[in-house]
Amino acid sequence: MTLPVELLIGLRYVRAKRRNHFIGFISIVSMLGIAIGVMALIVVLSVMNGFEEELRSRILGMASHATIAGEAGRLDNWQQVADGAREHPRVEAAAPYVSGEAMLRAGSRTSGTLIRGVLPEAEGDVSRITQYLRDARLADLQPGEYGLMLGAELARSMGLLPGDSVDLMVPQASVSPAGLMPRFRRFTVTGVFEVGMYEFDRGLVLLHMDDAQALLRMPGQVSGVRLKLHDLFEAPRVVREVAQGLPGVYRISDWTREHANFFRAIRTEKIVMFIILSLIVGVAAFNIVSTLVMVVQDKQPDIAILRTIGATPRSIMLVFLVQGTLIGVIGTLLGVGGGLALALNIDVVVPFIEAATGQQFLAPDVYYISDLPSKVEGDDVLKIGGLAFTLALVSGLYPAWRASRTMPAEALRHE
């Protein structure tokens, strides 16, 4: 199949000739600039996607996808609510919980905390707490034995180990001969968990639901029911549908509300990084402008000859658009290929760099995440590739238009 003459001439101009090696060098620099910008965008956004997914996984490993609570903070008919929630096709599991604030006291050390009463046989269905336990099982929480499990940071700050005793006080008063006294109970540490999120490792204590009900004076009542869904992104809609199908009035919430500011901040950072790194591609696109301007100036006699033998201004414009477009396409493809290769092998590249430099990028004792996560999303790659190609195409419009406006007589006057 015969190629259009504009394409053939444009491809020929891309190759450096004896008298325009400098222009060819600038073309290569422009390609590399676009490739580096595209690669940086893909890698950075993939790492941010990985961080977001890792943090979401850790948060939702302890928090629930959605909750249905009593209007006054107490739920009497929790069995009915749990059974009704399980009937929804989008709900995978449901489990009751009792929540409240308390203070731990071990010797002279005290610390405020959030207590959560759970049913060991049901809690593993709505959270991944079993994955975070250190040499312990949820079944170690037995009703009436007043055992508790606490986060690793809280245990470290309080100097507690499994088997130690600790006083748990709640902000409720008990009447005694000495007057009003804060209610407290002595518990035994049965296990320690480490989620990798300071919010949970430093401020959460797990009890058996029966012990939490006795401590908070909630006989037969719970704070609410936690739900795990098949698709966590459907949580706002599903929890609303479940609550509407139940008798009574309830307070509903989901993970998108409870952690809205956190994930909104990550999303905002991702947008800002996209804009900032897009400037790299923009600078490379401006190099295409300078390259084509010099090519047009260098090819003035050729343009004049083409015009005199019948080439239209549109044909001349297409010749130089081919050159700018080709630079953008090659640069974009190189960048996408390099970016995908680096993003998909970040777990190999980062340890190699750390070993070569002797520096650890993510210290586990500081960041909790010792490996750099990465998740490539097809939409991001398409947006980045489309942006680079569009900028390259737009950058070639003005030089190509100037070339199409060349007058043959003026171009050949000094030849």
Short mmCIF file of C-alpha atoms in Angstrom, two decimals:
data_model
loop_
_atom_site.label_atom_id
_atom_site.label_comp_id
_atom_site.label_asym_id
_atom_site.label_seq_id
_atom_site.Cartn_x
_atom_site.Cartn_y
_atom_site.Cartn_z
CA MET A 1 0.00 0.00 0.00
CA THR A 2 1.39 3.40 -1.01
CA LEU A 3 1.92 5.84 1.85
CA PRO A 4 0.83 9.49 1.51
CA VAL A 5 3.60 11.73 0.23
CA GLU A 6 3.23 14.01 3.30
CA LEU A 7 3.98 11.06 5.57
CA LEU A 8 6.99 9.97 3.53
CA ILE A 9 8.53 13.44 3.52
CA GLY A 10 7.80 13.95 7.22
CA LEU A 11 9.47 10.64 8.13
CA ARG A 12 12.48 11.56 6.04
CA TYR A 13 12.84 14.91 7.82
CA VAL A 14 12.92 13.15 11.20
CA ARG A 15 16.26 11.55 10.36
CA ALA A 16 19.31 13.75 10.87
CA LYS A 17 21.22 14.80 7.77
CA ARG A 18 24.79 15.91 7.46
CA ARG A 19 24.02 19.58 7.88
CA ASN A 20 21.39 19.33 10.65
CA HIS A 21 22.78 16.95 13.25
CA PHE A 22 21.95 19.52 15.92
CA ILE A 23 18.27 19.46 14.96
CA GLY A 24 18.30 15.66 15.14
CA PHE A 25 19.91 15.85 18.57
CA ILE A 26 17.18 18.20 19.80
CA SER A 27 14.55 15.80 18.42
CA ILE A 28 16.08 12.97 20.45
CA VAL A 29 16.19 15.17 23.55
CA SER A 30 12.52 16.01 23.06
CA MET A 31 11.63 12.31 22.79
CA LEU A 32 13.61 11.52 25.93
CA GLY A 33 12.00 14.43 27.77
CA ILE A 34 8.52 13.16 26.99
CA ALA A 35 9.56 9.59 27.86
CA ILE A 36 11.01 10.63 31.23
CA GLY A 37 7.94 12.71 32.07
CA VAL A 38 5.53 9.91 31.17
CA MET A 39 7.61 7.35 33.06
CA ALA A 40 7.76 9.55 36.17
CA LEU A 41 4.00 10.11 36.09
CA ILE A 42 3.22 6.40 35.77
CA VAL A 43 5.62 5.37 38.55
CA VAL A 44 4.58 8.10 41.01
CA LEU A 45 0.85 7.59 40.50
CA SER A 46 1.26 3.81 40.73
CA VAL A 47 3.11 4.15 44.04
CA MET A 48 0.43 6.51 45.35
CA ASN A 49 -2.24 4.03 44.27
CA GLY A 50 -0.33 1.32 46.09
CA PHE A 51 -0.11 3.39 49.26
CA GLU A 52 -3.81 4.20 49.11
CA GLU A 53 -4.75 0.55 48.66
CA GLU A 54 -2.37 -0.57 51.43
CA LEU A 55 -3.70 2.01 53.89
CA ARG A 56 -7.30 1.26 52.96
CA SER A 57 -6.62 -2.42 53.49
CA ARG A 58 -5.13 -1.82 56.94
CA ILE A 59 -7.85 0.59 58.01
CA LEU A 60 -10.66 -1.67 56.83
CA GLY A 61 -8.88 -4.62 58.39
CA MET A 62 -10.05 -3.26 61.75
CA ALA A 63 -12.81 -0.82 60.85
CA SER A 64 -15.98 -2.07 59.23
CA HIS A 65 -17.28 -1.40 55.75
CA ALA A 66 -20.50 -0.10 57.31
CA THR A 67 -22.25 0.08 60.68
CA ILE A 68 -25.86 0.19 61.83
CA ALA A 69 -26.17 1.65 65.34
CA GLY A 70 -29.01 2.49 67.68
CA GLU A 71 -30.44 5.98 67.58
CA ALA A 72 -29.32 6.65 71.18
CA GLY A 73 -26.08 4.70 70.90
CA ARG A 74 -27.68 1.46 72.12
CA LEU A 75 -29.29 -1.30 70.10
CA ASP A 76 -31.71 -3.75 71.71
CA ASN A 77 -32.75 -5.89 68.74
CA TRP A 78 -29.29 -6.48 67.34
CA GLN A 79 -30.02 -10.10 66.39
CA GLN A 80 -32.89 -8.93 64.21
CA VAL A 81 -30.70 -6.24 62.65
CA ALA A 82 -27.87 -8.70 61.98
CA ASP A 83 -30.21 -11.29 60.47
CA GLY A 84 -31.89 -8.64 58.29
CA ALA A 85 -28.51 -7.37 57.08
CA ARG A 86 -27.32 -10.86 56.13
CA GLU A 87 -30.39 -11.27 53.91
CA HIS A 88 -29.15 -8.48 51.63
CA PRO A 89 -27.33 -10.01 48.63
CA ARG A 90 -24.47 -7.47 48.87
CA VAL A 91 -23.74 -8.18 52.56
CA GLU A 92 -21.14 -10.84 53.23
CA ALA A 93 -21.21 -10.91 57.04
CA ALA A 94 -22.55 -9.06 60.10
CA ALA A 95 -21.36 -8.97 63.71
CA PRO A 96 -22.42 -7.00 66.83
CA TYR A 97 -20.08 -4.75 68.77
CA VAL A 98 -20.02 -2.73 71.97
CA SER A 99 -18.01 0.47 71.91
CA GLY A 100 -16.98 2.91 74.61
CA GLU A 101 -14.17 5.02 76.04
CA ALA A 102 -12.04 3.90 78.95
CA MET A 103 -8.73 4.39 80.72
CA LEU A 104 -6.08 1.76 81.29
CA ARG A 105 -4.02 1.75 84.47
CA ALA A 106 -0.99 -0.46 85.03
CA GLY A 107 0.96 0.58 88.09
CA SER A 108 1.71 4.30 87.75
CA ARG A 109 1.05 4.33 84.01
CA THR A 110 -2.31 5.37 82.59
CA SER A 111 -3.60 5.81 79.07
CA GLY A 112 -6.93 6.60 77.48
CA THR A 113 -8.26 4.10 74.96
CA LEU A 114 -11.28 2.99 72.98
CA ILE A 115 -12.73 -0.35 73.97
CA ARG A 116 -14.57 -2.61 71.57
CA GLY A 117 -16.56 -5.59 72.75
CA VAL A 118 -16.77 -8.33 70.12
CA LEU A 119 -18.05 -11.84 69.66
CA PRO A 120 -14.92 -13.90 68.88
CA GLU A 121 -16.82 -16.36 66.71
CA ALA A 122 -18.27 -13.57 64.53
CA GLU A 123 -15.58 -10.86 64.59
CA GLY A 124 -13.30 -12.69 62.19
CA ASP A 125 -16.03 -12.52 59.54
CA VAL A 126 -16.12 -8.70 59.44
CA SER A 127 -12.46 -7.84 60.11
CA ARG A 128 -8.95 -9.23 59.62
CA ILE A 129 -8.00 -9.04 63.29
CA THR A 130 -6.91 -12.69 63.25
CA GLN A 131 -4.11 -11.77 60.82
CA TYR A 132 -2.71 -9.16 63.20
CA LEU A 133 -2.67 -11.18 66.44
CA ARG A 134 0.68 -12.16 67.94
CA ASP A 135 0.65 -15.74 69.18
CA ALA A 136 -2.97 -15.42 70.27
CA ARG A 137 -6.48 -16.30 69.12
CA LEU A 138 -9.77 -14.47 69.37
CA ALA A 139 -11.11 -17.54 71.12
CA ASP A 140 -8.85 -16.62 74.08
CA LEU A 141 -11.46 -13.96 74.93
CA GLN A 142 -13.86 -15.96 77.06
CA PRO A 143 -17.01 -14.44 78.64
CA GLY A 144 -16.71 -13.83 82.36
CA GLU A 145 -12.92 -14.27 82.43
CA TYR A 146 -12.31 -10.56 81.78
CA GLY A 147 -9.48 -10.87 79.32
CA LEU A 148 -8.49 -8.20 76.82
CA MET A 149 -6.30 -7.73 73.76
CA LEU A 150 -4.57 -4.44 73.06
CA GLY A 151 -2.49 -2.84 70.31
CA ALA A 152 1.27 -3.24 70.20
CA GLU A 153 2.01 0.47 70.69
CA LEU A 154 -0.33 0.68 73.67
CA ALA A 155 1.20 -2.46 75.20
CA ARG A 156 4.68 -1.04 74.69
CA SER A 157 3.86 2.32 76.26
CA MET A 158 2.16 0.66 79.24
CA GLY A 159 4.84 -2.01 79.64
CA LEU A 160 2.31 -4.83 79.35
CA LEU A 161 2.82 -8.41 78.21
CA PRO A 162 0.37 -11.31 77.82
CA GLY A 163 -0.56 -12.56 81.27
CA ASP A 164 -0.20 -9.17 82.98
CA SER A 165 -3.07 -7.59 84.90
CA VAL A 166 -4.39 -4.13 84.13
CA ASP A 167 -7.24 -1.98 85.50
CA LEU A 168 -9.81 -0.76 83.01
CA MET A 169 -11.85 2.27 84.15
CA VAL A 170 -14.89 3.68 82.35
CA PRO A 171 -16.42 7.17 82.74
CA GLN A 172 -19.39 5.88 84.73
CA ALA A 173 -19.79 6.31 88.45
CA SER A 174 -20.64 3.67 91.04
CA VAL A 175 -22.21 4.53 94.39
CA SER A 176 -20.17 3.33 97.38
CA PRO A 177 -19.97 4.17 101.11
CA ALA A 178 -17.15 6.53 100.16
CA GLY A 179 -19.35 8.32 97.63
CA LEU A 180 -19.29 8.26 93.86
CA MET A 181 -16.38 6.23 92.52
CA PRO A 182 -15.36 5.61 88.93
CA ARG A 183 -16.24 2.13 87.72
CA PHE A 184 -13.28 -0.12 86.98
CA ARG A 185 -12.49 -3.77 86.59
CA ARG A 186 -9.26 -5.72 86.60
CA PHE A 187 -8.54 -7.48 83.32
CA THR A 188 -5.84 -9.88 82.16
CA VAL A 189 -3.93 -9.27 78.94
CA THR A 190 -4.56 -12.32 76.75
CA GLY A 191 -2.95 -11.10 73.54
CA VAL A 192 -1.42 -8.27 71.52
CA PHE A 193 -2.20 -7.26 67.94
CA GLU A 194 -0.26 -5.09 65.51
CA VAL A 195 -2.16 -3.61 62.58
CA GLY A 196 0.52 -1.20 61.41
CA MET A 197 -1.77 1.81 61.89
CA TYR A 198 -1.06 4.02 64.90
CA GLU A 199 -4.76 4.76 65.33
CA PHE A 200 -5.45 1.12 66.23
CA ASP A 201 -2.11 0.01 67.68
CA ARG A 202 -2.12 2.87 70.19
CA GLY A 203 -5.77 3.40 70.97
CA LEU A 204 -7.82 0.21 70.73
CA VAL A 205 -8.59 -2.56 73.22
CA LEU A 206 -10.67 -5.65 72.40
CA LEU A 207 -12.90 -7.37 74.98
CA HIS A 208 -15.46 -10.12 74.84
CA MET A 209 -18.86 -8.58 74.16
CA ASP A 210 -20.35 -9.98 77.38
CA ASP A 211 -17.55 -8.42 79.48
CA ALA A 212 -17.95 -5.08 77.69
CA GLN A 213 -21.72 -5.15 78.32
CA ALA A 214 -21.14 -5.81 82.02
CA LEU A 215 -18.49 -3.09 82.27
CA LEU A 216 -20.60 -0.47 80.47
CA ARG A 217 -23.89 -1.61 82.01
CA MET A 218 -25.51 -2.59 78.73
CA PRO A 219 -27.21 -5.92 79.54
CA GLY A 220 -28.55 -7.47 76.34
CA GLN A 221 -27.68 -4.34 74.38
CA VAL A 222 -24.94 -3.51 71.89
CA SER A 223 -23.71 -0.29 70.32
CA GLY A 224 -24.46 -1.53 66.82
CA VAL A 225 -23.85 -4.09 64.09
CA ARG A 226 -20.81 -4.07 61.82
CA LEU A 227 -21.20 -5.14 58.18
CA LYS A 228 -18.76 -6.56 55.68
CA LEU A 229 -19.78 -6.18 52.04
CA HIS A 230 -18.80 -7.99 48.88
CA ASP A 231 -17.88 -4.65 47.30
CA LEU A 232 -16.67 -2.05 49.79
CA PHE A 233 -17.25 0.80 47.31
CA GLU A 234 -21.00 0.11 47.44
CA ALA A 235 -21.09 0.69 51.21
CA PRO A 236 -23.06 4.00 51.22
CA ARG A 237 -25.84 2.56 49.08
CA VAL A 238 -26.00 -0.89 50.63
CA VAL A 239 -26.11 0.22 54.27
CA ARG A 240 -28.89 2.66 53.42
CA GLU A 241 -30.90 -0.10 51.74
CA VAL A 242 -30.38 -2.44 54.71
CA ALA A 243 -31.51 0.21 57.22
CA GLN A 244 -34.58 1.05 55.15
CA GLY A 245 -35.63 -2.60 55.17
CA LEU A 246 -35.50 -2.84 58.99
CA PRO A 247 -38.19 -1.69 61.42
CA GLY A 248 -37.25 1.27 63.58
CA VAL A 249 -34.86 4.18 63.34
CA TYR A 250 -31.10 3.66 63.13
CA ARG A 251 -27.89 5.59 62.71
CA ILE A 252 -25.91 4.38 59.71
CA SER A 253 -22.33 5.05 58.74
CA ASP A 254 -19.72 3.62 56.38
CA TRP A 255 -16.00 3.80 55.84
CA THR A 256 -16.27 6.58 53.26
CA ARG A 257 -17.73 8.86 55.96
CA GLU A 258 -15.58 7.82 58.90
CA HIS A 259 -12.32 8.24 56.99
CA ALA A 260 -13.48 10.71 54.36
CA ASN A 261 -10.86 13.38 55.11
CA PHE A 262 -8.02 10.87 55.03
CA PHE A 263 -8.85 9.42 51.62
CA ARG A 264 -9.80 12.84 50.26
CA ALA A 265 -6.32 14.07 51.20
CA ILE A 266 -4.72 11.15 49.35
CA ARG A 267 -6.88 11.83 46.30
CA THR A 268 -5.96 15.53 46.40
CA GLU A 269 -2.26 14.72 46.65
CA LYS A 270 -2.57 12.41 43.67
CA ILE A 271 -4.18 15.17 41.57
CA VAL A 272 -1.53 17.70 42.61
CA MET A 273 1.30 15.29 41.80
CA PHE A 274 -0.27 14.61 38.40
CA ILE A 275 -0.37 18.34 37.64
CA ILE A 276 3.19 18.97 38.85
CA LEU A 277 4.74 16.05 36.99
CA SER A 278 2.75 16.93 33.87
CA LEU A 279 4.92 20.03 33.68
CA ILE A 280 7.84 17.75 32.77
CA VAL A 281 5.90 16.55 29.74
CA GLY A 282 4.96 20.16 29.00
CA VAL A 283 8.60 21.26 28.97
CA ALA A 284 9.45 18.42 26.59
CA ALA A 285 6.55 19.48 24.37
CA PHE A 286 7.97 23.01 24.19
CA ASN A 287 11.22 21.45 22.98
CA ILE A 288 9.24 20.05 20.07
CA VAL A 289 8.21 23.61 19.18
CA SER A 290 11.83 24.79 19.08
CA THR A 291 12.86 21.69 17.12
CA LEU A 292 10.20 22.18 14.45
CA VAL A 293 10.85 25.92 14.21
CA MET A 294 14.50 25.21 13.38
CA VAL A 295 13.49 22.46 10.96
CA VAL A 296 11.10 24.81 9.18
CA GLN A 297 13.83 27.45 8.95
CA ASP A 298 16.31 24.89 7.64
CA LYS A 299 13.87 23.48 5.09
CA GLN A 300 12.79 26.79 3.55
CA PRO A 301 14.21 25.91 0.10
CA ASP A 302 12.59 22.47 0.21
CA ILE A 303 9.26 24.03 1.15
CA ALA A 304 9.54 26.49 -1.73
CA ILE A 305 10.31 23.71 -4.22
CA LEU A 306 7.38 21.66 -2.96
CA ARG A 307 5.08 24.65 -3.33
CA THR A 308 6.26 25.35 -6.89
CA ILE A 309 5.56 21.77 -8.00
CA GLY A 310 2.02 21.89 -6.69
CA ALA A 311 2.06 21.12 -2.95
CA THR A 312 -0.77 22.85 -1.12
CA PRO A 313 -0.35 24.70 2.21
CA ARG A 314 -2.30 21.86 3.82
CA SER A 315 0.22 19.32 2.52
CA ILE A 316 3.15 21.37 3.84
CA MET A 317 1.45 21.64 7.22
CA LEU A 318 0.89 17.87 7.36
CA VAL A 319 4.57 17.22 6.55
CA PHE A 320 5.72 19.02 9.68
CA LEU A 321 2.85 17.75 11.81
CA VAL A 322 4.06 14.24 11.02
CA GLN A 323 7.47 15.07 12.48
CA GLY A 324 6.07 16.54 15.72
CA THR A 325 3.54 13.73 16.07
CA LEU A 326 6.20 11.07 15.54
CA ILE A 327 8.40 12.59 18.25
CA GLY A 328 5.43 12.57 20.63
CA VAL A 329 4.38 9.00 19.78
CA ILE A 330 7.89 7.56 20.18
CA GLY A 331 8.47 9.48 23.41
CA THR A 332 5.09 8.41 24.81
CA LEU A 333 5.61 4.74 23.94
CA LEU A 334 9.08 4.74 25.48
CA GLY A 335 7.74 6.42 28.61
CA VAL A 336 4.77 4.07 28.96
CA GLY A 337 6.98 1.02 28.47
CA GLY A 338 9.61 2.22 30.91
CA GLY A 339 7.03 3.39 33.44
CA LEU A 340 5.15 0.09 33.41
CA ALA A 341 8.37 -1.90 33.69
CA LEU A 342 9.53 0.15 36.67
CA ALA A 343 6.13 0.32 38.41
CA LEU A 344 5.52 -3.43 38.08
CA ASN A 345 9.00 -4.24 39.41
CA ILE A 346 9.27 -1.56 42.09
CA ASP A 347 9.59 -4.29 44.73
CA VAL A 348 12.81 -5.44 43.02
CA VAL A 349 14.23 -2.06 42.05
CA VAL A 350 13.89 -0.39 45.46
CA PRO A 351 15.72 -3.13 47.44
CA PHE A 352 18.49 -3.04 44.81
CA ILE A 353 18.89 0.73 45.22
CA GLU A 354 18.78 0.39 49.01
CA ALA A 355 21.50 -2.27 48.90
CA ALA A 356 23.62 -0.17 46.55
CA THR A 357 23.31 3.06 48.57
CA GLY A 358 23.11 1.55 52.05
CA GLN A 359 20.01 3.65 52.79
CA GLN A 360 16.58 2.31 53.69
CA PHE A 361 13.76 4.33 52.15
CA LEU A 362 10.97 3.09 54.43
CA ALA A 363 12.17 2.14 57.90
CA PRO A 364 9.57 -0.23 59.47
CA ASP A 365 9.88 1.44 62.88
CA VAL A 366 8.98 4.81 61.37
CA TYR A 367 6.58 4.15 58.49
CA TYR A 368 5.23 0.67 59.46
CA ILE A 369 5.27 -0.15 55.72
CA SER A 370 8.70 -1.60 54.92
CA ASP A 371 8.01 -2.29 51.24
CA LEU A 372 7.14 0.32 48.65
CA PRO A 373 3.69 -0.65 47.31
CA SER A 374 2.71 -0.11 43.70
CA LYS A 375 -0.54 -0.56 41.82
CA VAL A 376 -0.81 0.24 38.11
CA GLU A 377 -4.25 1.42 37.01
CA GLY A 378 -5.16 1.34 33.35
CA ASP A 379 -7.07 4.63 33.53
CA ASP A 380 -3.98 6.45 34.80
CA VAL A 381 -1.81 5.03 32.01
CA LEU A 382 -4.37 6.04 29.37
CA LYS A 383 -4.68 9.56 30.79
CA ILE A 384 -0.91 10.03 30.92
CA GLY A 385 -0.36 8.66 27.42
CA GLY A 386 -3.21 10.77 26.05
CA LEU A 387 -1.85 13.91 27.71
CA ALA A 388 1.65 13.39 26.33
CA PHE A 389 0.40 12.70 22.81
CA THR A 390 -1.97 15.68 22.86
CA LEU A 391 0.74 18.07 24.04
CA ALA A 392 3.11 16.80 21.35
CA LEU A 393 0.45 17.20 18.66
CA VAL A 394 -0.51 20.71 19.81
CA SER A 395 3.16 21.73 20.01
CA GLY A 396 3.60 21.01 16.32
CA LEU A 397 0.64 23.07 15.15
CA TYR A 398 2.27 26.51 15.14
CA PRO A 399 5.55 25.55 13.41
CA ALA A 400 3.59 23.53 10.84
CA TRP A 401 1.27 26.49 10.23
CA ARG A 402 4.27 28.81 9.77
CA ALA A 403 5.73 26.36 7.26
CA SER A 404 2.47 26.33 5.29
CA ARG A 405 2.60 30.15 5.08
CA THR A 406 6.04 30.14 3.43
CA MET A 407 6.10 32.07 0.12
CA PRO A 408 8.25 30.30 -2.55
CA ALA A 409 9.66 33.55 -3.98
CA GLU A 410 10.74 34.83 -0.58
CA ALA A 411 12.28 31.49 0.39
CA LEU A 412 14.32 31.24 -2.86
CA ARG A 413 15.39 34.87 -3.06
CA HIS A 414 18.76 34.28 -1.39
CA GLU A 415 19.42 30.80 -2.77
#
